Amino acid sequence: MAALGEVAARWAPGLWRRAVRAAAWLGGRRFASGGTQSPPTFGLLLDIDGVLVRGHQVIPAAQEAFRRLLDPQGQLRVPVVFVTNAGNISQCSKAEELSAQLGFQVQPDQVILSHSPMKLFSQHHDRRMLVSGQGPLVENARALGFKHLVTVDELRAAFPVLDMVDLQRRPKTTPLPRSDFPAIEGVLLLGEPVRWETSLQLITDVLLSDGNPGTGLATAPYPHLPVLASNTDLLWMAEAKMPRFGHGTFLLCLEAIYRKLTGRELCYSGLTGKPSLLTYRYAEGLLAQQAARRGWAAPIRSLYAVGDNPMSDVYGANLFHQHLQTQQEGAARSCASILVCTGVYGPQAPSPTVPAPGSEGSPFHGHRDFGFRPELLEAAHVVSDLHEAVRLVLCKEGWAL
């Protein structure tokens, strides 16, 4: 059939184009009149915390939304990717968790964790990396392609005199210095750790010693070793009434310590998770793969990103939309930001600003490397919840509610 189409297009391009347009029009008419549904040309990028769930509690509006998105066979009617800045869980475990919460099968390749795009950082995969975070830390890092890993706990065991904040964990005797520990060649920050004081101390030691924390250097090297980090969210929403510290808060602490000790800025060789462009490009690729797997031939032109955090979800979607207006590596032509009021954002929240010293205002909570750009914090649409967001998208795309 494809070969026949190519012949027709070659010999009668005008006729072929008119036939394609007519087929598309008829397909739309069939759908509008309740007949065969035309393939989707749009996809959804859905945040999880504050959009689908609050902690372990599913938000009722999310369940209503998926009743509209599923067909009678329990299959999604449109491509959907779940894009979260969480990272202290495996992709498979997150898919299983979502499946149980939402009541339909979520595949692992429908889930993007904050560090998932680090699979693309192959130039660092052979380095010996100090990895920080919690959960299945080594498993996640290996799944991303990193081959040589040292955890903070392993580094602390090799050099116990480095961790001195907790009096109960201080060594009772002074161990012999080690000279057989291979140098660390980079730092991999996959999520907030449990013992912040230990991780902050040992990561700083590695950076100041050029990967040899058992030694001391008169001058800290600069540029320092490569640092890769995922999830710059300052805050996130769980069951508590107020937002909780995210990995962005940990990064803020690390940056402040490094600047205070060296007088220089901590530099990242890569930042992933929302709002980074790389994360949205990665998500676009997964949407296209999902559509192909379902047999939907039409390219996915319009993306709708639904989130609860203006600093990551809205900023990232708007940044990607701007990017698509000038550079189009894939099929997508637009990315609309939709902000819901079931998580970090509330309808009474003041607009973020960079206030002058001594003035009042809502401070900018985004990461310093993305900068304060007020226009990127304005959502294309503000709705109450995911159900309203899905109704909005289906209406805009001309799909039956």
XYZ file of N, CA and C in Angstrom, residues 106-315:
630
model
N -0.198 0.718 33.031
C 0.789 1.716 32.627
C 2.098 0.991 32.349
N 2.663 1.198 31.165
C 3.907 0.550 30.792
C 5.105 1.362 31.299
N 6.223 0.694 31.618
C 7.401 1.433 32.083
C 7.870 2.517 31.122
N 7.730 2.275 29.799
C 8.200 3.296 28.864
C 7.202 4.437 28.693
N 6.135 4.441 29.505
C 5.244 5.595 29.585
C 5.619 6.505 30.752
N 6.624 6.115 31.511
C 7.043 6.866 32.702
C 8.412 7.485 32.466
N 8.503 8.779 32.665
C 9.785 9.483 32.606
C 10.089 9.997 34.004
N 11.136 9.450 34.617
C 11.615 9.956 35.896
C 12.544 11.139 35.638
N 12.879 11.866 36.678
C 13.690 13.072 36.480
C 15.030 12.767 35.821
N 15.578 11.566 36.092
C 16.904 11.246 35.553
C 16.857 10.417 34.272
N 15.674 10.059 33.770
C 15.583 9.202 32.585
C 16.397 9.717 31.391
N 16.387 11.034 31.096
C 17.160 11.505 29.938
C 18.675 11.355 30.090
N 19.161 11.000 31.283
C 20.603 10.803 31.441
C 21.103 9.598 30.649
N 20.192 8.798 30.116
C 20.599 7.737 29.200
C 21.343 8.311 28.001
N 21.079 9.563 27.699
C 21.698 10.208 26.540
C 23.097 10.734 26.836
N 23.525 10.727 28.108
C 24.834 11.295 28.480
C 25.933 10.231 28.394
N 26.067 9.624 27.250
C 26.992 8.496 27.099
C 28.443 8.884 27.334
N 28.788 10.149 27.154
C 30.177 10.576 27.349
C 30.621 10.453 28.808
N 29.639 10.302 29.725
C 29.969 10.172 31.146
C 29.752 8.751 31.679
N 29.234 7.866 30.881
C 28.847 6.541 31.373
C 30.018 5.670 31.809
N 31.210 5.944 31.297
C 32.376 5.133 31.674
C 33.186 5.754 32.811
N 32.768 6.893 33.308
C 33.463 7.527 34.433
C 33.105 6.828 35.746
N 33.996 6.938 36.712
C 33.706 6.428 38.061
C 32.981 7.540 38.818
N 31.688 7.324 39.059
C 30.828 8.389 39.557
C 30.427 8.151 41.016
N 30.493 9.218 41.808
C 29.890 9.204 43.136
C 28.411 9.483 42.958
N 27.532 8.584 43.430
C 26.105 8.720 43.191
C 25.380 8.998 44.498
N 24.482 9.975 44.461
C 23.743 10.411 45.648
C 22.249 10.305 45.392
N 21.505 9.943 46.444
C 20.058 9.823 46.353
C 19.578 8.788 47.342
N 18.458 8.156 47.027
C 17.948 7.073 47.874
C 17.121 6.126 47.022
N 16.556 5.102 47.643
C 15.820 4.112 46.870
C 16.783 3.195 46.124
N 16.354 2.624 44.993
C 17.218 1.716 44.219
C 18.265 2.503 43.432
N 19.151 3.128 44.170
C 20.067 4.115 43.608
C 20.990 3.520 42.555
N 21.701 2.451 42.910
C 22.654 1.839 41.979
C 21.916 1.218 40.803
N 20.782 0.575 41.079
C 19.977 -0.017 40.010
C 19.558 1.044 38.989
N 19.094 2.187 39.475
C 18.683 3.260 38.572
C 19.861 3.788 37.764
N 20.991 3.996 38.432
C 22.163 4.533 37.735
C 22.652 3.571 36.657
N 22.651 2.288 36.956
C 23.081 1.293 35.962
C 22.093 1.239 34.797
N 20.804 1.370 35.087
C 19.801 1.374 34.022
C 19.982 2.566 33.090
N 20.545 3.648 33.607
C 20.819 4.829 32.786
C 22.072 4.663 31.936
N 22.910 3.662 32.261
C 24.115 3.406 31.474
C 25.414 3.637 32.217
N 25.355 4.099 33.476
C 26.577 4.347 34.243
C 27.130 3.016 34.760
N 28.402 2.781 34.509
C 28.988 1.451 34.757
C 29.795 1.368 36.052
N 30.409 2.473 36.476
C 31.323 2.446 37.623
C 30.799 3.414 38.685
N 30.266 2.860 39.761
C 29.547 3.682 40.728
C 30.098 3.507 42.140
N 30.099 4.598 42.880
C 30.441 4.595 44.296
C 29.330 5.336 45.026
N 28.693 4.721 45.997
C 27.656 5.407 46.756
C 28.292 6.246 47.868
N 27.521 7.164 48.408
C 28.004 7.988 49.524
C 28.337 7.099 50.723
N 27.526 6.079 50.962
C 27.795 5.174 52.080
C 29.100 4.409 51.880
N 29.381 4.002 50.647
C 30.640 3.299 50.365
C 31.837 4.225 50.536
N 31.675 5.468 50.140
C 32.766 6.436 50.306
C 32.989 6.716 51.791
N 31.912 6.821 52.543
C 32.030 7.067 53.980
C 32.714 5.888 54.674
N 32.391 4.664 54.227
C 33.030 3.487 54.825
C 34.529 3.466 54.519
N 34.913 3.927 53.346
C 36.328 3.945 52.978
C 37.087 5.044 53.713
N 36.385 6.167 53.989
C 37.020 7.307 54.672
C 36.120 7.761 55.826
N 36.066 7.011 56.913
C 35.116 7.300 58.000
C 35.350 8.631 58.693
N 36.557 9.186 58.629
C 36.808 10.453 59.324
C 36.213 11.648 58.585
N 35.647 11.430 57.384
C 35.059 12.549 56.640
C 33.693 12.952 57.181
N 32.980 12.027 57.808
C 31.603 12.274 58.253
C 31.596 12.505 59.758
N 31.508 13.777 60.161
C 31.728 14.102 61.576
C 30.557 14.819 62.251
N 29.449 15.042 61.568
C 28.357 15.811 62.166
C 27.640 15.007 63.249
N 27.264 13.771 62.938
C 26.542 12.926 63.887
C 27.543 12.308 64.870
N 27.456 12.711 66.124
C 28.413 12.228 67.121
C 28.360 10.712 67.270
N 27.190 10.126 67.065
C 27.049 8.679 67.227
C 27.741 7.901 66.106
N 28.003 8.563 64.996
C 28.611 7.865 63.855
C 30.092 8.167 63.699
N 30.607 9.020 64.530
C 32.043 9.311 64.434
C 32.861 8.075 64.798
N 33.955 7.848 64.088
C 34.798 6.687 64.441
C 35.390 6.855 65.834
N 35.481 5.743 66.580
C 36.015 5.778 67.940
C 37.543 5.839 67.946
N 38.129 5.333 66.854
C 39.585 5.410 66.705
C 39.891 5.982 65.335
N 41.099 6.446 65.190
C 41.500 7.024 63.901
C 42.034 5.924 62.992
N 41.322 5.642 61.864
C 41.788 4.569 60.975
C 43.015 5.007 60.185
N 43.738 4.029 59.670
C 44.896 4.334 58.833
C 44.430 4.951 57.523
N 45.150 5.931 57.016
C 44.761 6.530 55.730
C 44.861 5.517 54.600
N 43.965 5.657 53.623
C 43.941 4.737 52.492
C 44.537 5.403 51.253
N 45.308 4.614 50.508
C 45.876 5.123 49.262
C 45.478 4.257 48.073
N 44.646 3.225 48.346
C 44.264 2.279 47.300
C 42.881 2.534 46.736
N 42.242 3.634 47.145
C 40.880 3.912 46.688
C 40.946 4.652 45.355
N 40.371 4.088 44.293
C 40.477 4.748 42.975
C 39.823 6.123 42.982
N 40.376 7.023 42.198
C 39.854 8.393 42.136
C 38.437 8.413 41.567
N 37.627 9.291 42.091
C 36.272 9.512 41.581
C 36.355 10.535 40.450
N 35.597 10.294 39.389
C 35.732 11.108 38.181
C 34.514 11.966 37.872
N 33.506 11.924 38.732
C 32.323 12.739 38.519
C 31.314 12.503 39.618
N 30.278 13.349 39.665
C 29.250 13.275 40.695
C 27.893 13.174 40.013
N 27.087 12.216 40.476
C 25.778 11.944 39.899
C 24.717 12.126 40.986
N 23.878 13.137 40.849
C 22.884 13.482 41.867
C 21.498 13.125 41.340
N 20.965 11.983 41.792
C 19.715 11.456 41.246
C 18.481 11.803 42.070
N 18.658 12.392 43.241
C 17.505 12.743 44.074
C 17.973 13.077 45.477
N 17.055 13.620 46.272
C 17.438 14.021 47.623
C 17.833 12.812 48.450
N 18.951 12.891 49.150
C 19.390 11.787 50.015
C 18.668 11.845 51.363
N 18.943 10.874 52.204
C 18.340 10.844 53.536
C 19.158 11.681 54.511
N 20.455 11.440 54.579
C 21.336 12.195 55.485
C 21.996 13.328 54.697
N 21.351 14.477 54.713
C 21.850 15.584 53.903
C 23.243 16.014 54.350
N 23.464 16.039 55.667
C 24.768 16.546 56.139
C 25.911 15.671 55.649
N 25.704 14.349 55.619
C 26.746 13.435 55.151
C 26.986 13.613 53.655
N 25.911 13.662 52.877
C 26.052 13.802 51.429
C 26.663 15.146 51.051
N 26.230 16.217 51.699
C 26.794 17.536 51.398
C 28.293 17.573 51.699
N 28.688 16.995 52.826
C 30.089 16.996 53.210
C 30.933 16.194 52.219
N 30.519 14.966 51.917
C 31.346 14.087 51.088
C 31.366 14.518 49.622
N 30.249 15.024 49.108
C 30.252 15.534 47.733
C 31.196 16.732 47.629
N 31.125 17.623 48.614
C 32.032 18.773 48.623
C 33.484 18.325 48.715
N 33.750 17.324 49.554
C 35.118 16.799 49.659
C 35.621 16.292 48.310
N 34.771 15.579 47.599
C 35.168 15.035 46.289
C 35.476 16.162 45.310
N 34.650 17.193 45.288
C 34.863 18.295 44.357
C 36.117 19.090 44.697
N 36.352 19.323 45.984
C 37.509 20.133 46.386
C 38.822 19.371 46.254
N 38.752 18.030 46.276
C 39.986 17.227 46.220
C 40.235 16.632 44.835
N 39.425 17.038 43.854
C 39.548 16.515 42.495
C 39.380 14.997 42.463
N 38.437 14.515 43.294
C 38.106 13.097 43.276
C 38.920 12.222 44.200
N 39.752 12.830 45.040
C 40.590 12.069 45.978
C 40.348 12.569 47.396
N 39.198 12.206 47.994
C 38.817 12.802 49.282
C 39.706 12.407 50.448
N 40.564 11.399 50.291
C 41.479 11.031 51.362
C 42.695 11.932 51.431
N 42.819 12.841 50.465
C 43.972 13.747 50.427
C 43.475 15.184 50.572
N 44.380 16.085 50.646
C 44.032 17.494 50.698
C 44.782 18.257 49.628
N 44.146 19.240 49.019
C 44.773 20.077 48.005
C 44.859 21.502 48.519
N 45.966 22.160 48.206
C 46.131 23.538 48.655
C 45.113 24.452 47.987
N 44.819 24.167 46.724
C 43.858 24.976 45.975
C 42.838 24.064 45.312
N 41.589 24.382 45.481
C 40.536 23.566 44.860
C 40.596 23.711 43.351
N 40.526 22.609 42.605
C 40.597 22.688 41.144
C 39.345 23.334 40.558
N 39.563 24.099 39.492
C 38.432 24.696 38.794
C 38.788 24.857 37.333
N 38.007 24.373 36.407
C 36.717 23.727 36.608
C 36.827 22.448 37.436
N 35.772 22.164 38.167
C 35.752 20.969 39.017
C 35.291 19.761 38.201
N 35.238 18.607 38.849
C 34.775 17.386 38.187
C 33.349 17.569 37.651
N 32.971 16.792 36.615
C 31.607 16.895 36.083
C 30.558 16.564 37.143
N 29.514 17.366 37.194
C 28.383 17.134 38.096
C 27.119 17.042 37.246
N 26.429 15.919 37.351
C 25.150 15.714 36.668
C 24.061 15.654 37.731
N 22.975 16.378 37.526
C 21.906 16.416 38.524
C 20.549 16.324 37.855
N 19.624 15.671 38.551
C 18.246 15.596 38.069
C 17.315 16.153 39.135
N 16.223 16.740 38.678
C 15.174 17.279 39.554
C 15.646 18.511 40.313
N 15.311 19.673 39.782
C 15.666 20.927 40.444
C 14.491 21.528 41.219
N 13.427 20.737 41.443
C 12.267 21.263 42.175
C 12.651 21.666 43.591
N 12.408 22.917 43.920
C 12.634 23.381 45.288
C 11.633 22.729 46.234
N 10.376 22.595 45.775
C 9.286 22.097 46.613
C 8.443 21.091 45.839
N 7.738 20.247 46.580
C 6.755 19.350 45.972
C 5.630 19.135 46.963
N 4.494 18.620 46.464
C 3.296 18.539 47.296
C 2.969 17.098 47.639
N 2.861 16.798 48.944
C 2.450 15.476 49.425
C 1.149 15.648 50.224
N 0.955 14.829 51.265
C -0.282 14.940 52.035
C -0.318 16.178 52.929
N 0.854 16.701 53.314
C 0.907 17.859 54.210
C 0.253 19.080 53.554
N -0.206 20.000 54.379
C -0.882 21.192 53.875
C 0.082 22.141 53.171
N 1.354 22.087 53.578
C 2.364 22.950 52.966
C 3.316 22.101 52.127
N 3.910 22.693 51.071
C 4.848 21.926 50.242
C 6.053 21.449 51.033
N 6.676 20.353 50.562
C 7.855 19.749 51.187
C 9.105 20.080 50.370
N 10.267 20.035 51.030
C 11.534 20.261 50.333
C 11.741 19.216 49.243
N 12.210 19.667 48.094
C 12.567 18.767 47.011
C 14.070 18.729 46.807
N 14.495 18.035 45.749
C 15.927 17.918 45.474
C 16.548 19.267 45.134
N 15.716 20.181 44.610
C 16.229 21.515 44.329
C 16.722 22.222 45.572
N 16.107 21.927 46.719
C 16.568 22.508 47.980
C 17.930 21.943 48.352
N 18.116 20.651 48.150
C 19.427 20.042 48.406
C 20.485 20.649 47.482
N 20.159 20.825 46.208
C 21.114 21.422 45.271
C 21.455 22.857 45.680
N 20.452 23.583 46.159
C 20.674 24.955 46.617
C 21.683 24.972 47.767
N 21.553 24.029 48.691
C 22.511 23.926 49.804
C 23.921 23.632 49.289
N 24.028 22.679 48.369
C 25.334 22.309 47.822
C 25.976 23.484 47.092
N 25.191 24.193 46.302
C 25.710 25.351 45.559
C 26.192 26.440 46.516
N 25.415 26.692 47.583
C 25.785 27.739 48.538
C 27.068 27.380 49.286
N 27.206 26.104 49.671
C 28.417 25.664 50.370
C 29.631 25.793 49.462
N 29.495 25.328 48.217
C 30.635 25.379 47.293
C 31.046 26.836 47.019
N 30.055 27.726 46.836
C 30.365 29.131 46.581
C 31.040 29.772 47.793
N 30.564 29.430 48.979
C 31.126 30.033 50.201
C 32.568 29.579 50.413
N 32.867 28.312 50.089
C 34.209 27.775 50.315
C 35.206 28.177 49.237
N 34.728 28.344 48.011
C 35.667 28.571 46.897
C 35.566 29.957 46.273
N 34.446 30.639 46.503
C 34.230 31.918 45.830
C 33.809 31.756 44.377
N 33.531 30.519 43.952
C 33.126 30.242 42.576
C 31.775 29.536 42.558
N 31.177 29.521 41.373
C 29.884 28.871 41.216
C 30.057 27.386 40.911
N 29.231 26.571 41.527
C 29.160 25.166 41.162
C 28.549 25.077 39.769
N 29.188 24.310 38.885
C 28.722 24.195 37.501
C 28.223 22.776 37.235
N 27.145 22.680 36.486
C 26.573 21.381 36.131
C 26.916 21.044 34.684
N 27.363 19.819 34.474
C 27.580 19.339 33.111
C 26.278 18.891 32.478
N 25.250 18.688 33.283
C 23.936 18.324 32.774
C 22.889 18.438 33.855
N 21.734 18.997 33.503
C 20.581 19.080 34.402
C 19.390 18.449 33.684
N 18.748 17.477 34.311
C 17.585 16.844 33.706
C 16.387 16.935 34.636
N 15.247 16.513 34.122
C 13.993 16.727 34.833
C 13.384 18.042 34.374
N 12.117 18.224 34.667
C 11.475 19.495 34.309
C 12.119 20.628 35.123
N 12.395 21.783 34.517
C 11.919 22.266 33.224
C 12.935 22.150 32.076
N 13.867 21.245 32.106
C 14.906 21.193 31.072
C 14.324 20.803 29.722
N 14.845 21.427 28.672
C 14.405 21.116 27.309
C 14.629 19.649 26.981
N 15.740 19.112 27.459
C 16.078 17.729 27.152
C 14.976 16.774 27.603
N 14.380 17.042 28.751
C 13.318 16.182 29.264
C 12.104 16.202 28.351
N 11.748 17.371 27.836
C 10.581 17.467 26.961
C 10.859 16.853 25.589
N 12.055 17.002 25.087
C 12.408 16.345 23.823
C 12.373 14.825 23.996
N 12.841 14.352 25.128
C 12.808 12.925 25.424
C 11.361 12.436 25.500
N 10.500 13.227 26.144
C 9.084 12.869 26.266
C 8.404 12.843 24.902
N 8.739 13.794 24.052
C 8.152 13.809 22.704
C 8.495 12.529 21.950
N 9.729 12.070 22.099
C 10.138 10.831 21.450
C 9.353 9.627 21.940
N 9.090 9.567 23.253
C 8.323 8.452 23.805
C 6.863 8.487 23.349
N 6.298 9.692 23.212
C 4.935 9.798 22.694
C 4.853 9.252 21.274
N 5.843 9.599 20.449
C 5.860 9.123 19.065
C 5.984 7.600 19.022
N 6.846 7.037 19.880
C 6.986 5.577 19.928
C 5.683 4.905 20.350
N 5.007 5.502 21.320
C 3.747 4.946 21.803
C 2.694 4.968 20.706
N 2.623 6.088 19.968
C 1.653 6.191 18.877
C 1.942 5.149 17.804
N 3.216 4.953 17.468
C 3.579 3.966 16.452
C 3.209 2.560 16.901
N 3.437 2.271 18.184
C 3.120 0.948 18.713
C 1.621 0.666 18.648
N 0.818 1.701 18.802
C -0.635 1.538 18.744
C -1.160 1.564 17.308
N -0.291 1.813 16.348
C -0.722 1.843 14.958
C -1.336 3.158 14.534
N -1.096 4.227 15.299
C -1.607 5.545 14.934
C -0.601 6.206 13.999
N -0.941 6.298 12.741
C 0.015 6.754 11.739
C 0.193 8.269 11.732
N -0.822 9.005 12.172
C -0.747 10.463 12.113
C 0.332 10.984 13.055
N 1.155 11.928 12.618
C 2.184 12.486 13.516
C 1.557 13.249 14.674
N 2.217 13.205 15.819
C 1.736 13.908 17.014
C 2.228 15.349 16.933
N 1.326 16.249 16.553
C 1.686 17.651 16.311
C 1.559 18.528 17.558
N 0.547 18.255 18.387
C 0.250 19.131 19.525
C 0.469 18.383 20.831
N 1.226 18.988 21.727
C 1.461 18.421 23.049
C 0.768 19.305 24.088
N 0.229 18.656 25.107
C -0.385 19.367 26.225
C 0.281 18.867 27.499
N 0.927 19.773 28.219
C 1.652 19.416 29.441
C 0.867 19.911 30.642
N 0.441 18.976 31.498
C -0.392 19.308 32.653
C 0.440 19.147 33.917
N 0.483 20.184 34.750
C 1.257 20.118 35.983
C 0.696 21.044 37.039
N 1.291 20.968 38.242
C 0.816 21.780 39.366
C 1.857 22.792 39.831
N 3.042 22.775 39.216
C 4.142 23.606 39.698
C 4.561 24.599 38.610
N 4.285 25.892 38.809
C 4.653 26.867 37.774
C 6.148 26.877 37.461
N 6.983 26.590 38.481
C 8.417 26.706 38.294
C 9.012 25.582 37.447
N 8.369 24.422 37.447
C 8.897 23.313 36.655
C 7.967 22.956 35.511
N 6.683 22.710 35.802
C 5.751 22.251 34.783
C 5.430 23.331 33.752
N 5.031 24.496 34.218
C 4.645 25.572 33.300
C 5.877 26.142 32.601
N 6.904 26.448 33.362
C 8.132 26.998 32.802
C 8.684 26.059 31.724
